[in-house]
Every structure is written in C-alpha cells, then in structure tokens.
Amino acid sequence: MNTLQAIVFNYIVACLCGLLTYNKPINLIEITEEKWFYGAIALGFLFISIFNVMAITAQRNGISVASVATKMSVIIPVFFGIYMYGESTGYQKIIGIILALLAVYFVSIKPNSNLHLKSSLLLPFVLFLGSGIIDTSIKYLETTYVSENGIPIFSATIFCFAACIGLGLLIVKIIKKEFKFNPQSLIGGAILGITNYASIYYLLKALDHESIESSTIFTVNNVAIVMLSSLIGYILFKEKLSIKNWIGVSFAIISILLVTLA
C-alpha cells in the first residue's frame, strides 16, 4: 500500500461522507461565506501536513516517539479549555490528566524503543505542536462558529482541502514520473476515510455537548486510543506488553475514571 495515495483517497472518502450526511442543499457560495471557512482551509492544510510529519517522525525517530508526541499534545487543548472557557481544575481532574500523560509514556515504551532521543527533537516537537493546534482549533471553531447541523459540511470542507493538497502532491509526482498507481491504497484509503470522518464527526458532537468539558473529552479520547491500541495489539496481533506497558494501561484506566467522574 502506498501511504500518500491511501492518505489522499482517505480524505476524498471522508469529504464524501460529510457531503452525504449533510441534510441541507449544498451551496458553495454559502459555504465560502461561513465564518469557519478559512479556519477549515487552515485545518485541511494542517491535517495532511501533520499526518506526513507523523509518518516521517515514525520512520526517523521510531513509532513510540511519534505516538508520545501526538498524544502528549492533549495538554495544549486541555489548557486552552481551562484558560479560555474557565473549565474545572479540581485536584481529581489534574491528577487524572497527569496520569493520562504518564499512561501515554509507559504504554509507548516498546522493546528497542528510541524514546530517549539522541537525534533531533525538531520533528517530534513539530508533531506535538501541530497535533495540539489541530485539536485546539477544532474546539474553538466548533464552539464559536459551527452550528449543530453544520458539523457534516464543516468536516467535509476540512477534508476537501486536505484532499486538494494531497492531489497536488500526487500531480507533482506524476510530472516527475515518480507515480505508480497502487490499487490496494484505494481499499485502505476508503476504510480509513470512513473511520476518519466518523471520528471527527463524533468528536465534534461530543464537544458540542453542553454537559461535557473539552478538557475531559480530549484527555479521555487520547488516552483511550493509546490504551485500546495496545490491548488490541496484545489480543489480536499477539504483541508482547512489558510491565511498563501494563502500568501504562492501568494508569490509562484510572485517569479515565478520575477525569470523567471529576
């Protein structure tokens, strides 16, 4: 499977999912006049850029480093929610957030992991910052400009611009005669696109829920992804989990309980 082709087709499928689930007539002029439109363009650029930075970081610094940098970025939208919207900061919640960060670290430590970097910290830092900015921007735009019925078209617009940038990259490869079509990428991209759209849609729906704070949503979302990924790898793919990994899983469970019950 070709990674770039799969990523681009994933965004095309995700965009189509948003358009198909939008229950109003699609008017391009109205979309361009939406207050969130330019924010969606910026997010589309960030989506595909950070996705590629993640891939490069995993190749150069290791998957563990990429995982930690991505999930540790949860601290950025969490602090944004607390500062901007005055969300709660009780001791129980703070302890839960700290345990969540520790959970990400311990779960990500694998045999022969290059987690303690001796090489450049630039890529992991860009990944950390970019992932945090994406989550924070999604929260801000959803809260400030996106209506409840506008979530599908908002998501579709983000994915549309990410797809356009990706198609531009593929065109460059075609011009340079570096392109070779990979059919498997269409299948993988389609599955990823449907999942990608669903994850963004329900994240936005959760952020729109008045009774749940964004700092709780982002913490639970990120640490649960790390925890479930490890458990699925252990059960389905027979991956070995070290004592530190199991400590991380335990921390993840405790942190979810502390943050959600705070």
PDB file of N, CA and C in Angstrom, residues 172-221:
ATOM      1  N   VAL A 172       2.401  16.448  -8.721  1.00  0.00           N
ATOM      2  CA  VAL A 172       3.844  16.732  -8.797  1.00  0.00           C
ATOM      3  C   VAL A 172       4.622  15.444  -9.056  1.00  0.00           C
ATOM      4  N   LYS A 173       4.213  14.364  -8.365  1.00  0.00           N
ATOM      5  CA  LYS A 173       4.885  13.077  -8.564  1.00  0.00           C
ATOM      6  C   LYS A 173       4.672  12.541  -9.978  1.00  0.00           C
ATOM      7  N   ILE A 174       3.462  12.771 -10.501  1.00  0.00           N
ATOM      8  CA  ILE A 174       3.179  12.335 -11.871  1.00  0.00           C
ATOM      9  C   ILE A 174       4.063  13.088 -12.857  1.00  0.00           C
ATOM     10  N   ILE A 175       4.186  14.392 -12.654  1.00  0.00           N
ATOM     11  CA  ILE A 175       5.024  15.216 -13.529  1.00  0.00           C
ATOM     12  C   ILE A 175       6.489  14.766 -13.476  1.00  0.00           C
ATOM     13  N   LYS A 176       6.936  14.411 -12.267  1.00  0.00           N
ATOM     14  CA  LYS A 176       8.316  13.956 -12.088  1.00  0.00           C
ATOM     15  C   LYS A 176       8.495  12.485 -12.464  1.00  0.00           C
ATOM     16  N   LYS A 177       7.395  11.850 -12.912  1.00  0.00           N
ATOM     17  CA  LYS A 177       7.393  10.438 -13.285  1.00  0.00           C
ATOM     18  C   LYS A 177       7.803   9.523 -12.122  1.00  0.00           C
ATOM     19  N   GLU A 178       7.345   9.929 -10.915  1.00  0.00           N
ATOM     20  CA  GLU A 178       7.615   9.138  -9.709  1.00  0.00           C
ATOM     21  C   GLU A 178       6.350   8.445  -9.218  1.00  0.00           C
ATOM     22  N   PHE A 179       5.271   8.532 -10.011  1.00  0.00           N
ATOM     23  CA  PHE A 179       3.975   7.998  -9.591  1.00  0.00           C
ATOM     24  C   PHE A 179       3.722   6.619 -10.194  1.00  0.00           C
ATOM     25  N   LYS A 180       3.288   5.706  -9.345  1.00  0.00           N
ATOM     26  CA  LYS A 180       2.866   4.376  -9.787  1.00  0.00           C
ATOM     27  C   LYS A 180       1.606   4.017  -9.023  1.00  0.00           C
ATOM     28  N   PHE A 181       0.496   3.875  -9.753  1.00  0.00           N
ATOM     29  CA  PHE A 181      -0.789   3.640  -9.111  1.00  0.00           C
ATOM     30  C   PHE A 181      -0.788   2.335  -8.322  1.00  0.00           C
ATOM     31  N   ASN A 182      -1.333   2.425  -7.084  1.00  0.00           N
ATOM     32  CA  ASN A 182      -1.387   1.267  -6.208  1.00  0.00           C
ATOM     33  C   ASN A 182      -2.843   0.987  -5.830  1.00  0.00           C
ATOM     34  N   PRO A 183      -3.494  -0.019  -6.433  1.00  0.00           N
ATOM     35  CA  PRO A 183      -4.924  -0.290  -6.193  1.00  0.00           C
ATOM     36  C   PRO A 183      -5.261  -0.557  -4.721  1.00  0.00           C
ATOM     37  N   GLN A 184      -4.344  -1.213  -3.997  1.00  0.00           N
ATOM     38  CA  GLN A 184      -4.611  -1.522  -2.590  1.00  0.00           C
ATOM     39  C   GLN A 184      -4.819  -0.255  -1.761  1.00  0.00           C
ATOM     40  N   SER A 185      -4.200   0.842  -2.218  1.00  0.00           N
ATOM     41  CA  SER A 185      -4.313   2.099  -1.485  1.00  0.00           C
ATOM     42  C   SER A 185      -5.745   2.627  -1.495  1.00  0.00           C
ATOM     43  N   LEU A 186      -6.507   2.300  -2.562  1.00  0.00           N
ATOM     44  CA  LEU A 186      -7.901   2.729  -2.638  1.00  0.00           C
ATOM     45  C   LEU A 186      -8.735   2.046  -1.567  1.00  0.00           C
ATOM     46  N   ILE A 187      -8.487   0.748  -1.371  1.00  0.00           N
ATOM     47  CA  ILE A 187      -9.238  -0.007  -0.356  1.00  0.00           C
ATOM     48  C   ILE A 187      -8.886   0.496   1.042  1.00  0.00           C
ATOM     49  N   GLY A 188      -7.578   0.585   1.311  1.00  0.00           N
ATOM     50  CA  GLY A 188      -7.136   1.067   2.614  1.00  0.00           C
ATOM     51  C   GLY A 188      -7.596   2.488   2.868  1.00  0.00           C
ATOM     52  N   GLY A 189      -7.517   3.337   1.829  1.00  0.00           N
ATOM     53  CA  GLY A 189      -7.933   4.725   1.964  1.00  0.00           C
ATOM     54  C   GLY A 189      -9.419   4.861   2.231  1.00  0.00           C
ATOM     55  N   ALA A 190     -10.221   4.001   1.592  1.00  0.00           N
ATOM     56  CA  ALA A 190     -11.671   4.046   1.793  1.00  0.00           C
ATOM     57  C   ALA A 190     -12.036   3.689   3.232  1.00  0.00           C
ATOM     58  N   ILE A 191     -11.422   2.630   3.745  1.00  0.00           N
ATOM     59  CA  ILE A 191     -11.688   2.214   5.136  1.00  0.00           C
ATOM     60  C   ILE A 191     -11.246   3.303   6.102  1.00  0.00           C
ATOM     61  N   LEU A 192     -10.054   3.851   5.863  1.00  0.00           N
ATOM     62  CA  LEU A 192      -9.524   4.909   6.720  1.00  0.00           C
ATOM     63  C   LEU A 192     -10.392   6.164   6.635  1.00  0.00           C
ATOM     64  N   GLY A 193     -10.885   6.477   5.414  1.00  0.00           N
ATOM     65  CA  GLY A 193     -11.688   7.683   5.226  1.00  0.00           C
ATOM     66  C   GLY A 193     -12.998   7.645   5.992  1.00  0.00           C
ATOM     67  N   ILE A 194     -13.680   6.497   5.949  1.00  0.00           N
ATOM     68  CA  ILE A 194     -14.948   6.358   6.684  1.00  0.00           C
ATOM     69  C   ILE A 194     -14.694   6.479   8.187  1.00  0.00           C
ATOM     70  N   THR A 195     -13.643   5.812   8.648  1.00  0.00           N
ATOM     71  CA  THR A 195     -13.294   5.860  10.074  1.00  0.00           C
ATOM     72  C   THR A 195     -12.870   7.264  10.482  1.00  0.00           C
ATOM     73  N   ASN A 196     -12.100   7.901   9.616  1.00  0.00           N
ATOM     74  CA  ASN A 196     -11.602   9.246   9.888  1.00  0.00           C
ATOM     75  C   ASN A 196     -12.755  10.236  10.024  1.00  0.00           C
ATOM     76  N   TYR A 197     -13.710  10.151   9.086  1.00  0.00           N
ATOM     77  CA  TYR A 197     -14.867  11.052   9.149  1.00  0.00           C
ATOM     78  C   TYR A 197     -15.670  10.814  10.425  1.00  0.00           C
ATOM     79  N   ALA A 198     -15.921   9.537  10.728  1.00  0.00           N
ATOM     80  CA  ALA A 198     -16.720   9.210  11.912  1.00  0.00           C
ATOM     81  C   ALA A 198     -16.056   9.722  13.180  1.00  0.00           C
ATOM     82  N   SER A 199     -14.731   9.596  13.264  1.00  0.00           N
ATOM     83  CA  SER A 199     -14.019  10.033  14.467  1.00  0.00           C
ATOM     84  C   SER A 199     -14.123  11.545  14.655  1.00  0.00           C
ATOM     85  N   ILE A 200     -13.969  12.315  13.561  1.00  0.00           N
ATOM     86  CA  ILE A 200     -14.083  13.765  13.646  1.00  0.00           C
ATOM     87  C   ILE A 200     -15.524  14.190  13.935  1.00  0.00           C
ATOM     88  N   TYR A 201     -16.474  13.532  13.272  1.00  0.00           N
ATOM     89  CA  TYR A 201     -17.892  13.873  13.457  1.00  0.00           C
ATOM     90  C   TYR A 201     -18.307  13.700  14.923  1.00  0.00           C
ATOM     91  N   TYR A 202     -17.967  12.547  15.495  1.00  0.00           N
ATOM     92  CA  TYR A 202     -18.406  12.289  16.869  1.00  0.00           C
ATOM     93  C   TYR A 202     -17.576  13.067  17.897  1.00  0.00           C
ATOM     94  N   LEU A 203     -16.333  13.412  17.536  1.00  0.00           N
ATOM     95  CA  LEU A 203     -15.559  14.300  18.409  1.00  0.00           C
ATOM     96  C   LEU A 203     -16.227  15.673  18.464  1.00  0.00           C
ATOM     97  N   LEU A 204     -16.654  16.181  17.299  1.00  0.00           N
ATOM     98  CA  LEU A 204     -17.338  17.478  17.253  1.00  0.00           C
ATOM     99  C   LEU A 204     -18.683  17.419  17.980  1.00  0.00           C
ATOM    100  N   LYS A 205     -19.403  16.308  17.834  1.00  0.00           N
ATOM    101  CA  LYS A 205     -20.669  16.150  18.542  1.00  0.00           C
ATOM    102  C   LYS A 205     -20.443  16.135  20.058  1.00  0.00           C
ATOM    103  N   ALA A 206     -19.374  15.485  20.476  1.00  0.00           N
ATOM    104  CA  ALA A 206     -19.058  15.444  21.907  1.00  0.00           C
ATOM    105  C   ALA A 206     -18.692  16.838  22.420  1.00  0.00           C
ATOM    106  N   LEU A 207     -17.893  17.567  21.623  1.00  0.00           N
ATOM    107  CA  LEU A 207     -17.510  18.931  22.018  1.00  0.00           C
ATOM    108  C   LEU A 207     -18.724  19.852  22.062  1.00  0.00           C
ATOM    109  N   ASP A 208     -19.751  19.537  21.278  1.00  0.00           N
ATOM    110  CA  ASP A 208     -20.971  20.345  21.241  1.00  0.00           C
ATOM    111  C   ASP A 208     -21.886  20.046  22.421  1.00  0.00           C
ATOM    112  N   HIS A 209     -21.597  18.961  23.140  1.00  0.00           N
ATOM    113  CA  HIS A 209     -22.436  18.558  24.274  1.00  0.00           C
ATOM    114  C   HIS A 209     -22.161  19.481  25.450  1.00  0.00           C
ATOM    115  N   GLU A 210     -23.210  20.112  25.959  1.00  0.00           N
ATOM    116  CA  GLU A 210     -23.046  21.140  26.982  1.00  0.00           C
ATOM    117  C   GLU A 210     -22.552  20.602  28.316  1.00  0.00           C
ATOM    118  N   SER A 211     -22.833  19.344  28.616  1.00  0.00           N
ATOM    119  CA  SER A 211     -22.521  18.820  29.952  1.00  0.00           C
ATOM    120  C   SER A 211     -21.116  18.224  30.060  1.00  0.00           C
ATOM    121  N   ILE A 212     -20.360  18.176  28.939  1.00  0.00           N
ATOM    122  CA  ILE A 212     -19.017  17.586  28.972  1.00  0.00           C
ATOM    123  C   ILE A 212     -17.989  18.646  28.584  1.00  0.00           C
ATOM    124  N   GLU A 213     -16.984  18.840  29.417  1.00  0.00           N
ATOM    125  CA  GLU A 213     -15.947  19.830  29.141  1.00  0.00           C
ATOM    126  C   GLU A 213     -14.937  19.293  28.137  1.00  0.00           C
ATOM    127  N   SER A 214     -14.380  20.207  27.337  1.00  0.00           N
ATOM    128  CA  SER A 214     -13.436  19.798  26.294  1.00  0.00           C
ATOM    129  C   SER A 214     -12.172  19.178  26.890  1.00  0.00           C
ATOM    130  N   SER A 215     -11.745  19.677  28.053  1.00  0.00           N
ATOM    131  CA  SER A 215     -10.542  19.124  28.689  1.00  0.00           C
ATOM    132  C   SER A 215     -10.761  17.660  29.062  1.00  0.00           C
ATOM    133  N   THR A 216     -11.986  17.314  29.435  1.00  0.00           N
ATOM    134  CA  THR A 216     -12.327  15.916  29.732  1.00  0.00           C
ATOM    135  C   THR A 216     -12.358  15.089  28.454  1.00  0.00           C
ATOM    136  N   ILE A 217     -12.988  15.620  27.399  1.00  0.00           N
ATOM    137  CA  ILE A 217     -13.118  14.889  26.134  1.00  0.00           C
ATOM    138  C   ILE A 217     -11.765  14.576  25.524  1.00  0.00           C
ATOM    139  N   PHE A 218     -10.887  15.587  25.433  1.00  0.00           N
ATOM    140  CA  PHE A 218      -9.587  15.380  24.793  1.00  0.00           C
ATOM    141  C   PHE A 218      -8.706  14.434  25.604  1.00  0.00           C
ATOM    142  N   THR A 219      -8.770  14.550  26.923  1.00  0.00           N
ATOM    143  CA  THR A 219      -7.960  13.657  27.769  1.00  0.00           C
ATOM    144  C   THR A 219      -8.405  12.209  27.604  1.00  0.00           C
ATOM    145  N   VAL A 220      -9.702  11.976  27.746  1.00  0.00           N
ATOM    146  CA  VAL A 220     -10.241  10.609  27.634  1.00  0.00           C
ATOM    147  C   VAL A 220     -10.015  10.055  26.227  1.00  0.00           C
ATOM    148  N   ASN A 221     -10.251  10.871  25.215  1.00  0.00           N
ATOM    149  CA  ASN A 221     -10.097  10.435  23.824  1.00  0.00           C
ATOM    150  C   ASN A 221      -8.669   9.973  23.542  1.00  0.00           C
TER     151      ASN A 221
END
